[in-house]
């Protein structure tokens, strides 16, 4: 945490050096009593230099003293409300004397929700810093998906299949899947059966059952997928045929 702390009497030059080291794009400004008195971003420094301030300017002259913050007693609703603002990408968490006890970034908060962790503002959120934000979009030859839940016992995705595209014919040994068609029409291969699918259609795919969705129309198919099981790795995808040569 020290890499994002700076004393308010330090210079902009020191702030730039800290920002280069911490790669967070923000700093927490402390007074002599180590209490949080402001926040500073790389944008604040750029604006200060464009306003003809020098690298020797003190942090306290430009830091934002009207910053948003949390206390350990802040609720889940409090965090959601503050992060709805496009201007808030991080929130210091302070005690009753305004001393810093933790920091939560918007990305860390999203990962905490995605992994279904218990809400706890004392959690070590830095554990998430090297994780990819899995609700970003991931492209595949047949379309794209984004994850909405990633836990040890369940995963969920929203999947889009482009026109005249299809997933591979596959099965899984360690998980079952539940599909709900949201938009579009097509066909699902389920074991020895071929089903017509449409908005609202539900498909249960047990472990070990071959399955495939085929979009033979000129519109996207959008469906939700919930995986339940003990393991969700890519190496539990056993492909039998694939339009894109991935068998």
C-alpha atoms as one frame of an Amber mdcrd trajectory, in Angstrom:
protein
   0.000   0.000   0.000   2.967   2.331   0.560   3.398   2.740  -3.187   0.160
   4.725  -3.405   0.738   6.948  -0.346   2.345  10.360  -0.528   2.717  13.191
   1.967   0.832  16.335   1.050   4.044  18.418   1.440   5.875  16.422  -1.223
   6.337  17.755  -4.738   4.655  16.915  -8.031   7.981  15.453  -9.148   7.822
  12.927  -6.298   4.220  12.182  -7.188   5.143  11.434 -10.813   7.884   9.075
  -9.648   5.431   7.258  -7.369   2.829   6.980 -10.116   5.417   5.479 -12.440
   6.301   2.880  -9.818   2.802   1.908  -8.630   1.074   1.792 -12.044  -2.237
   2.613 -10.336  -2.658   6.130 -11.798  -3.635   7.541  -8.403  -2.144   8.462
  -5.032  -3.544   8.996  -1.543  -2.373  12.243   0.069  -1.606  12.193   3.804
  -0.888  14.982   6.279   1.817  14.909   8.959  -0.470  12.850  11.188  -0.847
  10.206   8.458  -4.500  11.095   7.977  -5.997  11.078   4.502  -6.493  14.650
   3.320  -6.867  14.211  -0.426  -6.462  12.089  -3.521  -4.380  12.732  -6.614
  -4.558  11.218 -10.121  -2.250  11.408 -13.105  -4.894  13.626 -14.715  -4.667
  16.091 -11.825  -0.912  16.355 -12.362  -1.250  16.866 -16.120  -3.784  19.650
 -15.572  -1.506  21.278 -12.989   1.481  21.298 -15.346  -0.665  22.643 -18.188
  -1.655  25.452 -15.809   2.027  26.431 -15.568   2.599  24.958 -12.126   6.068
  23.461 -11.681   7.346  20.060 -10.651   8.233  21.614  -7.293   4.580  22.471
  -6.567   3.357  20.846  -3.350   0.807  18.039  -3.562  -1.498  19.849  -1.148
  -1.929  22.661  -3.670  -3.591  20.439  -6.261  -4.897  17.292  -4.556  -8.653
  16.794  -4.416  -9.685  17.387  -0.817 -13.396  16.802  -1.620 -12.880  13.108
  -2.355 -15.270  10.212  -1.903 -14.308   7.561   0.655 -15.643   4.610   2.637
 -15.518   3.587   6.271 -15.398  -0.019   7.454 -19.089   0.218   8.320 -20.048
   1.302   4.781 -22.671  -0.923   3.188 -22.731  -2.751  -0.117 -25.262  -0.176
  -1.333 -22.875   2.630  -0.403 -20.136   1.124  -2.576 -22.479   0.499  -5.513
 -23.800   4.055  -5.361 -20.346   5.656  -5.304 -18.977   3.509  -8.118 -21.900
   4.433 -10.367 -20.109   7.722 -10.951 -17.804   7.759 -13.984 -15.505  10.011
 -11.965 -14.906   7.468  -9.181 -12.442   4.671 -10.006 -11.150   4.032  -6.482
 -12.275   4.581  -2.901 -10.020   4.991   0.153 -11.345   3.137   3.204 -10.612
   5.009   6.414 -11.165   4.647  10.146 -12.890   7.180  12.421  -9.738   9.347
  12.530  -9.371   9.361   8.712  -6.382   7.041   8.750  -6.205   4.755   5.733
  -7.042   1.091   6.403  -7.718  -0.179   2.864  -8.365   0.817  -0.747 -10.950
  -0.550  -3.161 -10.813   0.077  -6.919 -13.754  -0.298  -9.266 -12.025  -3.195
 -11.043 -11.395  -4.988  -7.729 -15.044  -4.507  -6.759 -16.234  -6.019 -10.044
 -13.965  -9.041  -9.612 -15.204  -9.510  -6.031 -18.793  -9.622  -7.351 -17.852
 -11.893 -10.254 -16.278 -14.410  -7.882 -19.231 -14.193  -5.479 -17.056 -13.339
  -2.476 -18.530 -12.212   0.817 -18.693  -8.422   1.085 -15.894  -7.399   3.438
 -14.110  -4.044   3.238 -11.171  -5.468   5.221 -10.418  -7.982   2.456  -7.003
  -7.815   0.755  -8.232  -6.523  -2.602  -4.693  -6.412  -4.021  -5.070 -10.166
  -4.642  -7.166  -9.177  -7.655  -4.654  -6.811  -9.220  -3.126  -9.360 -11.587
  -6.450 -10.910 -12.567  -8.142 -10.309 -15.881 -11.540  -8.733 -15.536 -13.494
 -11.719 -16.861 -16.688  -9.874 -17.619 -14.889  -8.270 -20.529 -15.829  -9.665
 -23.943 -13.906 -12.674 -25.289 -14.096 -13.439 -28.975 -14.350 -16.927 -30.462
 -14.605 -18.136 -34.087 -18.380 -18.506 -33.671 -19.061 -15.238 -31.811 -18.235
 -14.012 -28.311 -19.090 -14.373 -24.622 -18.707 -12.603 -21.314 -18.704 -14.217
 -17.890 -21.127 -13.017 -15.220 -20.113 -15.373 -12.383 -16.883 -17.244 -11.632
 -16.878 -19.304  -8.419 -15.498 -22.667  -7.335 -18.906 -24.355  -7.700 -20.580
 -22.474 -10.544 -19.903 -20.288 -13.546 -22.241 -18.300 -15.757 -21.868 -16.685
 -19.174 -23.842 -14.723 -21.719 -23.018 -16.155 -25.154 -23.640 -14.728 -28.624
 -23.452 -16.982 -31.700 -23.155 -15.203 -35.035 -25.317 -16.104 -38.070 -24.262
 -19.301 -39.878 -21.933 -20.167 -36.992 -21.882 -22.968 -34.456 -20.132 -24.190
 -31.345 -18.215 -27.462 -31.581 -19.961 -30.774 -30.863 -18.623 -31.385 -27.360
 -19.168 -32.844 -23.914 -17.936 -32.257 -20.381 -17.105 -34.856 -17.747 -17.003
 -32.576 -14.698 -19.865 -30.145 -15.169 -23.469 -29.915 -16.260 -24.861 -26.945
 -18.135 -28.170 -25.101 -18.222 -28.961 -22.982 -21.279 -31.768 -20.452 -21.741
 -32.245 -18.913 -25.176 -32.665 -15.141 -24.865 -32.824 -14.053 -28.493 -32.734
 -15.717 -31.902 -33.541 -19.164 -33.243 -31.515 -22.186 -34.229 -30.863 -25.827
 -33.422 -29.333 -27.649 -30.475 -27.845 -31.107 -30.756 -28.464 -32.888 -27.438
 -27.244 -36.464 -27.370 -29.044 -38.222 -30.254 -31.719 -35.508 -30.538 -31.893
 -32.266 -32.502 -34.056 -29.551 -30.924 -35.397 -26.340 -32.401 -34.629 -23.485
 -30.028 -36.227 -20.046 -29.637 -36.488 -17.295 -26.986 -37.446 -18.815 -23.620
 -36.373 -22.364 -24.537 -34.500 -24.124 -21.711 -31.984 -26.913 -22.333 -30.468
 -29.100 -19.620 -27.133 -30.692 -20.558 -26.027 -33.403 -18.100 -22.403 -34.408
 -17.604 -21.141 -36.614 -20.423 -23.848 -35.585 -22.894 -22.726 -34.465 -26.352
 -24.144 -31.081 -27.254 -23.890 -28.286 -29.776 -25.754 -25.109 -30.713 -26.064
 -24.217 -34.397 -27.142 -20.857 -35.744 -28.448 -21.514 -39.265 -30.224 -18.134
 -39.519 -29.184 -14.615 -40.470 -29.592 -13.234 -36.924 -27.486 -13.643 -33.777
 -28.442 -16.203 -31.146 -28.059 -14.894 -27.588 -28.282 -17.350 -24.671 -27.304
 -17.657 -21.030 -25.221 -20.584 -19.819 -24.943 -21.672 -16.194 -22.328 -24.326
 -15.397 -22.594 -26.396 -12.217 -19.918 -28.839 -11.167 -16.501 -29.364  -9.671
 -14.235 -28.100 -12.451 -14.613 -25.576 -15.284 -11.274 -25.602 -17.116 -10.962
 -25.556 -20.896  -9.406 -29.031 -20.779 -12.811 -30.442 -19.763 -14.094 -29.590
 -23.246 -13.987 -32.810 -25.261 -14.599 -31.923 -28.914 -15.908 -34.468 -31.438
 -16.302 -32.165 -34.436 -15.651 -28.499 -35.063 -16.276 -26.197 -38.002 -13.152
 -24.217 -37.118 -10.632 -27.080 -36.939 -10.177 -27.133 -33.156 -10.645 -30.897
 -32.642
